[in-house]
PDB file of C-alpha atoms in Angstrom:
ATOM      1  CA  UNK X 172      20.313  10.431  23.369  1.00 48.00           C
ATOM      2  CA  UNK X 173      19.812  13.643  20.424  1.00 60.00           C
ATOM      3  CA  UNK X 174      22.273  14.576  21.413  1.00 72.00           C
ATOM      4  CA  UNK X 175      26.211  14.712  22.757  1.00 78.00           C
ATOM      5  CA  UNK X 176      29.327  16.324  22.919  1.00 84.00           C
ATOM      6  CA  UNK X 177      31.745  13.438  21.625  1.00 88.00           C
ATOM      7  CA  UNK X 178      32.403  13.890  17.940  1.00 90.00           C
ATOM      8  CA  UNK X 179      34.038   9.942  18.565  1.00 92.00           C
ATOM      9  CA  UNK X 180      29.992   9.171  19.754  1.00 90.00           C
ATOM     10  CA  UNK X 181      28.596  11.597  16.962  1.00 88.00           C
ATOM     11  CA  UNK X 182      30.380  10.052  13.957  1.00 92.00           C
ATOM     12  CA  UNK X 183      30.315   6.269  14.779  1.00 93.00           C
ATOM     13  CA  UNK X 184      26.623   7.008  15.194  1.00 89.00           C
ATOM     14  CA  UNK X 185      26.094   8.882  11.951  1.00 90.00           C
ATOM     15  CA  UNK X 186      27.934   5.489  10.351  1.00 94.00           C
ATOM     16  CA  UNK X 187      25.966   3.071  11.454  1.00 94.00           C
ATOM     17  CA  UNK X 188      22.919   5.195  10.815  1.00 89.00           C
ATOM     18  CA  UNK X 189      24.378   5.161   7.373  1.00 91.00           C
ATOM     19  CA  UNK X 190      24.560   1.828   6.942  1.00 93.00           C
ATOM     20  CA  UNK X 191      21.428   0.979   8.410  1.00 89.00           C
ATOM     21  CA  UNK X 192      19.993   3.383   5.890  1.00 86.00           C
ATOM     22  CA  UNK X 193      21.323   1.531   2.564  1.00 89.00           C
ATOM     23  CA  UNK X 194      20.474  -1.867   4.199  1.00 88.00           C
ATOM     24  CA  UNK X 195      17.442  -0.346   4.044  1.00 82.00           C
ATOM     25  CA  UNK X 196      17.355   1.195   0.318  1.00 83.00           C
ATOM     26  CA  UNK X 197      18.738  -1.594  -1.009  1.00 87.00           C
ATOM     27  CA  UNK X 198      16.250  -4.091  -0.532  1.00 87.00           C
ATOM     28  CA  UNK X 199      13.101  -0.975  -1.551  1.00 85.00           C
ATOM     29  CA  UNK X 200      13.151  -3.067  -4.950  1.00 86.00           C
ATOM     30  CA  UNK X 201      12.849  -6.538  -3.522  1.00 87.00           C
ATOM     31  CA  UNK X 202      10.511  -5.725  -1.092  1.00 84.00           C
ATOM     32  CA  UNK X 203       8.564  -4.019  -4.708  1.00 86.00           C
ATOM     33  CA  UNK X 204       9.435  -6.472  -6.535  1.00 87.00           C
ATOM     34  CA  UNK X 205       7.568  -9.666  -4.164  1.00 84.00           C
ATOM     35  CA  UNK X 206       4.365  -7.472  -3.781  1.00 82.00           C
ATOM     36  CA  UNK X 207       3.714  -5.210  -7.432  1.00 86.00           C
ATOM     37  CA  UNK X 208       3.018  -7.106 -10.768  1.00 88.00           C
ATOM     38  CA  UNK X 209       6.272  -6.447 -13.260  1.00 89.00           C
ATOM     39  CA  UNK X 210       4.502  -3.716 -15.433  1.00 91.00           C
ATOM     40  CA  UNK X 211       4.040  -1.889 -12.506  1.00 91.00           C
ATOM     41  CA  UNK X 212       6.587  -1.734 -10.837  1.00 90.00           C
ATOM     42  CA  UNK X 213       8.649   1.701 -11.379  1.00 90.00           C
ATOM     43  CA  UNK X 214       5.238   3.252 -10.936  1.00 93.00           C
ATOM     44  CA  UNK X 215       5.581   1.670  -7.410  1.00 91.00           C
ATOM     45  CA  UNK X 216       9.154   2.635  -6.469  1.00 90.00           C
ATOM     46  CA  UNK X 217       8.020   6.294  -7.925  1.00 92.00           C
ATOM     47  CA  UNK X 218       5.448   6.583  -5.700  1.00 93.00           C
ATOM     48  CA  UNK X 219       7.497   4.888  -2.143  1.00 89.00           C
ATOM     49  CA  UNK X 220      10.018   8.388  -4.004  1.00 90.00           C
ATOM     50  CA  UNK X 221       7.647  10.589  -3.685  1.00 95.00           C
ATOM     51  CA  UNK X 222       6.284  10.081   0.013  1.00 92.00           C
ATOM     52  CA  UNK X 223       9.767   9.189   1.238  1.00 88.00           C
ATOM     53  CA  UNK X 224      10.661  12.791   0.409  1.00 93.00           C
ATOM     54  CA  UNK X 225       7.522  14.097   1.250  1.00 95.00           C
ATOM     55  CA  UNK X 226       7.052  13.044   4.712  1.00 90.00           C
ATOM     56  CA  UNK X 227      11.021  14.402   4.304  1.00 89.00           C
ATOM     57  CA  UNK X 228       9.858  17.682   4.376  1.00 93.00           C
ATOM     58  CA  UNK X 229       6.677  17.565   7.064  1.00 94.00           C
ATOM     59  CA  UNK X 230       9.532  16.061   9.317  1.00 91.00           C
ATOM     60  CA  UNK X 231      12.128  18.543   8.947  1.00 92.00           C
ATOM     61  CA  UNK X 232       9.421  21.778   8.832  1.00 95.00           C
ATOM     62  CA  UNK X 233       7.497  19.894  12.491  1.00 92.00           C
ATOM     63  CA  UNK X 234      10.943  19.557  13.326  1.00 92.00           C
ATOM     64  CA  UNK X 235      11.816  23.359  13.233  1.00 93.00           C
ATOM     65  CA  UNK X 236       7.968  24.218  15.052  1.00 95.00           C
ATOM     66  CA  UNK X 237       8.473  21.859  17.537  1.00 94.00           C
ATOM     67  CA  UNK X 238      12.142  23.301  19.107  1.00 94.00           C
ATOM     68  CA  UNK X 239      10.361  27.234  18.289  1.00 96.00           C
ATOM     69  CA  UNK X 240       7.708  26.040  20.767  1.00 95.00           C
ATOM     70  CA  UNK X 241      10.800  24.408  23.125  1.00 94.00           C
ATOM     71  CA  UNK X 242      10.391  21.137  23.147  1.00 93.00           C
ATOM     72  CA  UNK X 243      13.980  19.502  24.132  1.00 89.00           C
ATOM     73  CA  UNK X 244      15.350  17.580  20.994  1.00 86.00           C
ATOM     74  CA  UNK X 245      15.396  14.379  22.929  1.00 87.00           C
ATOM     75  CA  UNK X 246      12.323  14.379  22.928  1.00 91.00           C
ATOM     76  CA  UNK X 247      11.542  15.745  19.579  1.00 91.00           C
ATOM     77  CA  UNK X 248      14.490  12.567  18.244  1.00 87.00           C
ATOM     78  CA  UNK X 249      12.092   9.764  20.836  1.00 91.00           C
ATOM     79  CA  UNK X 250       9.385  10.988  18.698  1.00 91.00           C
ATOM     80  CA  UNK X 251      11.043   9.942  15.642  1.00 89.00           C
ATOM     81  CA  UNK X 252      12.557   7.368  16.551  1.00 90.00           C
ATOM     82  CA  UNK X 253       8.975   5.810  17.636  1.00 94.00           C
ATOM     83  CA  UNK X 254       7.586   6.133  13.791  1.00 90.00           C
ATOM     84  CA  UNK X 255      10.613   4.629  12.277  1.00 88.00           C
ATOM     85  CA  UNK X 256       9.507   1.948  15.530  1.00 94.00           C
ATOM     86  CA  UNK X 257       6.354   1.667  13.483  1.00 95.00           C
ATOM     87  CA  UNK X 258       6.682   1.767  10.282  1.00 88.00           C
ATOM     88  CA  UNK X 259       9.312  -1.342  10.754  1.00 89.00           C
ATOM     89  CA  UNK X 260       5.758  -3.535  12.582  1.00 93.00           C
ATOM     90  CA  UNK X 261       4.913  -2.455   8.811  1.00 90.00           C
ATOM     91  CA  UNK X 262       7.166  -3.160   6.872  1.00 82.00           C
ATOM     92  CA  UNK X 263       7.193  -6.686   8.176  1.00 88.00           C
ATOM     93  CA  UNK X 264       3.596  -7.600   8.313  1.00 88.00           C
ATOM     94  CA  UNK X 265       3.757  -7.401   3.603  1.00 79.00           C
ATOM     95  CA  UNK X 266       3.673 -10.138   2.556  1.00 74.00           C
ATOM     96  CA  UNK X 267       4.777 -11.769  -1.200  1.00 64.00           C
ATOM     97  CA  UNK X 268       1.883 -13.671  -3.032  1.00 63.00           C
ATOM     98  CA  UNK X 269       4.109 -15.852  -4.721  1.00 61.00           C
ATOM     99  CA  UNK X 270       5.278 -17.307  -1.877  1.00 57.00           C
ATOM    100  CA  UNK X 271       7.415 -20.224  -4.323  1.00 61.00           C
ATOM    101  CA  UNK X 272       8.824 -17.346  -6.958  1.00 58.00           C
ATOM    102  CA  UNK X 273       8.542 -14.073  -5.178  1.00 52.00           C
ATOM    103  CA  UNK X 274       9.276 -12.651  -8.499  1.00 54.00           C
ATOM    104  CA  UNK X 275       7.413 -14.612 -11.493  1.00 56.00           C
ATOM    105  CA  UNK X 276       4.702 -12.815 -12.299  1.00 54.00           C
ATOM    106  CA  UNK X 277       1.636 -12.967 -10.282  1.00 52.00           C
ATOM    107  CA  UNK X 278      -0.848 -11.321 -12.869  1.00 53.00           C
ATOM    108  CA  UNK X 279      -3.639 -13.749 -13.983  1.00 52.00           C
ATOM    109  CA  UNK X 280      -2.291 -13.510 -17.650  1.00 51.00           C
ATOM    110  CA  UNK X 281       1.413 -13.637 -17.246  1.00 50.00           C
ATOM    111  CA  UNK X 282       2.693 -16.252 -20.318  1.00 49.00           C
ATOM    112  CA  UNK X 283       0.125 -13.731 -22.175  1.00 49.00           C
ATOM    113  CA  UNK X 284       2.428 -11.525 -25.258  1.00 48.00           C
ATOM    114  CA  UNK X 285       0.389  -8.220 -24.599  1.00 48.00           C
ATOM    115  CA  UNK X 286       0.696  -9.124 -20.696  1.00 47.00           C
ATOM    116  CA  UNK X 287       3.158  -6.292 -20.961  1.00 48.00           C
ATOM    117  CA  UNK X 288       1.560  -4.664 -24.201  1.00 47.00           C
ATOM    118  CA  UNK X 289       1.972  -0.112 -24.010  1.00 47.00           C
ATOM    119  CA  UNK X 290      -1.570  -0.013 -23.549  1.00 44.00           C
ATOM    120  CA  UNK X 291      -2.444  -1.926 -21.082  1.00 47.00           C
ATOM    121  CA  UNK X 292       0.654  -0.839 -19.108  1.00 46.00           C
ATOM    122  CA  UNK X 293      -0.849   2.651 -18.912  1.00 45.00           C
ATOM    123  CA  UNK X 294      -4.529   1.336 -18.517  1.00 44.00           C
ATOM    124  CA  UNK X 295      -2.872  -0.926 -15.297  1.00 45.00           C
ATOM    125  CA  UNK X 296      -1.581   2.164 -13.480  1.00 44.00           C
ATOM    126  CA  UNK X 297      -4.140   4.252 -14.204  1.00 42.00           C
ATOM    127  CA  UNK X 298      -6.402   1.506 -12.378  1.00 45.00           C
ATOM    128  CA  UNK X 299      -4.139   1.713  -9.330  1.00 46.00           C
ATOM    129  CA  UNK X 300      -5.056   5.432  -9.322  1.00 42.00           C
TER     130      UNK X 300
END
């Protein structure tokens, strides 16, 4: 695990990984849309990207530290795979608020013309922080 001497195997499995990552990435916004109010979706997507790139950087640093301490790549990749399984379980536990229409606004004032006003949106974003 984590190493191969076959270029063909590496290309095949990297292609599978790339397709899987594409399927994951194209579902981020629809999932976020199911669990957040419309005025907070862009902020939520920004936070998701911030966390993603930050954890990617920490993982790279951790990988280097583990390699310097003599831990093999197979063990490191197995640890990262376990972290991915935990992340998948967490994603599967997310439930939408409105199962009839997941893209319907779940705001208390969804028919209010001021519901998406800049002041209200700014105030709502501050409440999240």
